[in-house]
Short mmCIF file of C-alpha atoms in Angstrom, two decimals:
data_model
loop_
_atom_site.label_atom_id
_atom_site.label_comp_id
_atom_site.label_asym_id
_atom_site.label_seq_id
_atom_site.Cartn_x
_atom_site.Cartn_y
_atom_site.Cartn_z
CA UNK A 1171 -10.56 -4.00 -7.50
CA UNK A 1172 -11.71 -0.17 -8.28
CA UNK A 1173 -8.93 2.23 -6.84
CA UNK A 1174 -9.88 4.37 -3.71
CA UNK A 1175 -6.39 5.80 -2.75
CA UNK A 1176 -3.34 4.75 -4.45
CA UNK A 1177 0.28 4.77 -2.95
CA UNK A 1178 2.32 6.18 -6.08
CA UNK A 1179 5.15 6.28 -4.07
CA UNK A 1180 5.50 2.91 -3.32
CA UNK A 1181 6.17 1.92 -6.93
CA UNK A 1182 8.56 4.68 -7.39
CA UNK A 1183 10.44 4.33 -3.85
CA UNK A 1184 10.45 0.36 -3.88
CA UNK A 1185 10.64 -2.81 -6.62
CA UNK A 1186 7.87 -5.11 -6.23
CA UNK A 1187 8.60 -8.31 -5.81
CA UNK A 1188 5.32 -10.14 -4.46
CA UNK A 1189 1.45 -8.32 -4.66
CA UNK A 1190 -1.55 -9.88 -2.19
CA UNK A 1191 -4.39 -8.60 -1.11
CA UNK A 1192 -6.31 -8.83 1.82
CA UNK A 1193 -9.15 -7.44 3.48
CA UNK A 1194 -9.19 -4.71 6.23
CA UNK A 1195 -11.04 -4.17 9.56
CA UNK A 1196 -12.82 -0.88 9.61
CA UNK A 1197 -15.24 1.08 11.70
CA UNK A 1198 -18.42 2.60 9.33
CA UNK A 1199 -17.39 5.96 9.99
CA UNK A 1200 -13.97 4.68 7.80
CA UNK A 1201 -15.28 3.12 5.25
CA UNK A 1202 -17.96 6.06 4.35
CA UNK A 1203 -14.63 8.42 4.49
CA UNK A 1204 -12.62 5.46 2.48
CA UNK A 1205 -15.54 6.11 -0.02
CA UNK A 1206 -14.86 9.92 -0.24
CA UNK A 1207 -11.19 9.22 -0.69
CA UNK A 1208 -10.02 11.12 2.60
CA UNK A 1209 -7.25 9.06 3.06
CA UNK A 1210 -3.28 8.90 3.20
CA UNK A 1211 -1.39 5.50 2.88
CA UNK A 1212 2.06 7.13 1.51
CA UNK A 1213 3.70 6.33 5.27
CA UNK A 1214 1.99 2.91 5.86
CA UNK A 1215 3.77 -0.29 6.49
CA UNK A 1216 2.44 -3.90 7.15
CA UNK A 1217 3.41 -5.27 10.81
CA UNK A 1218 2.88 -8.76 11.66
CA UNK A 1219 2.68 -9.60 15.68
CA UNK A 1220 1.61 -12.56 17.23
CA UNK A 1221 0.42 -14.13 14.46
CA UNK A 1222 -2.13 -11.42 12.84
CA UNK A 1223 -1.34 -8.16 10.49
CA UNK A 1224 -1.44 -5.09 10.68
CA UNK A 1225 -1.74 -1.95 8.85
CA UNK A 1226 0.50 0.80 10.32
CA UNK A 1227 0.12 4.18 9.58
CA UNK A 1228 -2.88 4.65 7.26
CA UNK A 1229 -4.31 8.12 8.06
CA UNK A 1230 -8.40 7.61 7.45
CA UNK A 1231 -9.68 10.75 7.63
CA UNK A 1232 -12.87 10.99 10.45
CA UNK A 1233 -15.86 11.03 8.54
CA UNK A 1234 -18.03 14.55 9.09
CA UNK A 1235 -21.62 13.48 9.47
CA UNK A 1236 -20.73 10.62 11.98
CA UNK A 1237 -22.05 12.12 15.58
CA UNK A 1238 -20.11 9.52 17.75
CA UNK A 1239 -16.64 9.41 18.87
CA UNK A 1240 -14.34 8.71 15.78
CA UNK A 1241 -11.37 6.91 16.36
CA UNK A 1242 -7.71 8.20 15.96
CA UNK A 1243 -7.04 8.38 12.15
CA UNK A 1244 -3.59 6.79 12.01
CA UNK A 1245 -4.60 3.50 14.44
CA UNK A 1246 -3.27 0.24 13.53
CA UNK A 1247 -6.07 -1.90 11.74
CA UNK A 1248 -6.11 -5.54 11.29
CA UNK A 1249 -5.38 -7.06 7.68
CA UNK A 1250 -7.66 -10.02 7.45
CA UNK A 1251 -5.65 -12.33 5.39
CA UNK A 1252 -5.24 -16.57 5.91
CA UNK A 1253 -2.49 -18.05 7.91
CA UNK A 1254 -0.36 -19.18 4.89
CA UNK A 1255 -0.35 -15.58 3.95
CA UNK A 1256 0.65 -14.00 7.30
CA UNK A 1257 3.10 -16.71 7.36
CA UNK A 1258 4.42 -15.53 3.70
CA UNK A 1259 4.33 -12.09 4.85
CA UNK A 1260 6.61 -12.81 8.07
CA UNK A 1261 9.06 -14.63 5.72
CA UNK A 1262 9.43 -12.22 3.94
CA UNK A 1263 9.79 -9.35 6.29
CA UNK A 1264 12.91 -11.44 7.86
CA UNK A 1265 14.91 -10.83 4.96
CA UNK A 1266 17.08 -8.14 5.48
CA UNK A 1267 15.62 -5.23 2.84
CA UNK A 1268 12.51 -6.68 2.64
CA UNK A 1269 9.45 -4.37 3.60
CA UNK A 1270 5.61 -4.88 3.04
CA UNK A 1271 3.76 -1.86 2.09
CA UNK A 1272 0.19 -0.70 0.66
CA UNK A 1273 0.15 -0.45 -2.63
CA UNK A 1274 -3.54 0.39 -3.11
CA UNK A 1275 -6.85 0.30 -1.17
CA UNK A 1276 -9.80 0.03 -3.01
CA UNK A 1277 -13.59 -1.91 -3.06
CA UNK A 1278 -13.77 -5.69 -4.10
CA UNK A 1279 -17.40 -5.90 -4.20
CA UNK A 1280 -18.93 -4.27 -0.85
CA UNK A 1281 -15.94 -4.85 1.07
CA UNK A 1282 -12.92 -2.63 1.11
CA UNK A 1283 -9.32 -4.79 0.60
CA UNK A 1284 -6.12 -3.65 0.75
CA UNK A 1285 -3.26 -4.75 -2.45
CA UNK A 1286 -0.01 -5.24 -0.23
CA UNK A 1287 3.29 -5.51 -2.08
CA UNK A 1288 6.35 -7.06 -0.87
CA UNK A 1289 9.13 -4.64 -2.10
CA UNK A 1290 12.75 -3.73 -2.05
CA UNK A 1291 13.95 0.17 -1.62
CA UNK A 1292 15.39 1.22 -4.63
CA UNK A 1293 18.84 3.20 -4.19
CA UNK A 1294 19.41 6.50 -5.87
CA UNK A 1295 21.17 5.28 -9.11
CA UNK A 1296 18.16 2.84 -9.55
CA UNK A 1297 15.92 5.90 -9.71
CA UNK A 1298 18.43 7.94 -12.44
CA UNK A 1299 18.35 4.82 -14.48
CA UNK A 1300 14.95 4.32 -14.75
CA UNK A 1301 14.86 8.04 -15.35
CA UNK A 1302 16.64 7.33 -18.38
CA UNK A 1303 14.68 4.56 -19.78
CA UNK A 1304 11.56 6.32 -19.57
CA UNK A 1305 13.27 9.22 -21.54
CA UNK A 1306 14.31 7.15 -24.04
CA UNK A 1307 11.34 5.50 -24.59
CA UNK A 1308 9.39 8.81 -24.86
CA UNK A 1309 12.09 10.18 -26.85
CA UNK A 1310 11.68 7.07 -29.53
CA UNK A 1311 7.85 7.49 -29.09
CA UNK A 1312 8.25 10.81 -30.78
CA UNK A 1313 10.41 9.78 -33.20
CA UNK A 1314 8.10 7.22 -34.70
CA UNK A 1315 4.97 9.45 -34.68
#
């Protein structure tokens, strides 16, 4: 999948347990501004509700050029994903902790898809401690070269 917008607080905020993707329902005027990467998925969340998903949250950006009506940039847009996944998703999101989030939307081909992961919110000593490690391992880097 080629990267459109990326969610790099996601990884940094949660640890990801589970990755899927799915596909997303979009009007043209979206995917043209999808295309010219004027889009915000940092506050985005995956609902479920009545047996379909939903994005929550993704700000699409109204594409210029398009002369109709665009539609409100942070509307909730259907995931397309199979029943076995929504059904994955929903277990998941019972767990206390659990949240589904965007990780990444980007193009699979001509269609634009959407990598969801299934994380857990990291607490504030998880964040110091992984602080730590990566200075470490930058700190050895340097000491080998």
């Amino acid at each position: 999948m080629m990267p459109l917008v990326v969610n790099r607080h996601a990884r940094h905020d949660y640890s990801i347990l589970e990755e899927m993707e799915a596909g997303l329902v979009l009007t043209g005027g979206e995917v043209k501004s999808l295309r010219e990467k004027c889009a915000n998925i940092k506050d985005a969340f995956v609902r479920v509700s009545n047996g379909e998903a939903f994005l929550v949250n993704a700000r699409i950006d109204p594409y210029l050029a398009v002369t109709q009506d665009a539609p409100d940039p942070t509307r909730s847009r259907k995931l397309l994903l199979k029943k076995r996944q929504i059904h994955q998703i929903e277990e998941f999101l019972k767990v206390k902790g659990l949240s589904a989030i965007p990780l990444m939307v980007g193009t699979g081909g001509n269609y634009i898809k959407v990598l969801i992961g299934i994380g857990k919110g990291k607490k504030q000593y998880e964040h110091r401690e992984e602080l730590k490690k990566k200075d470490l391992q930058r700190e050895s880097e340097r000491g080998i070269l």
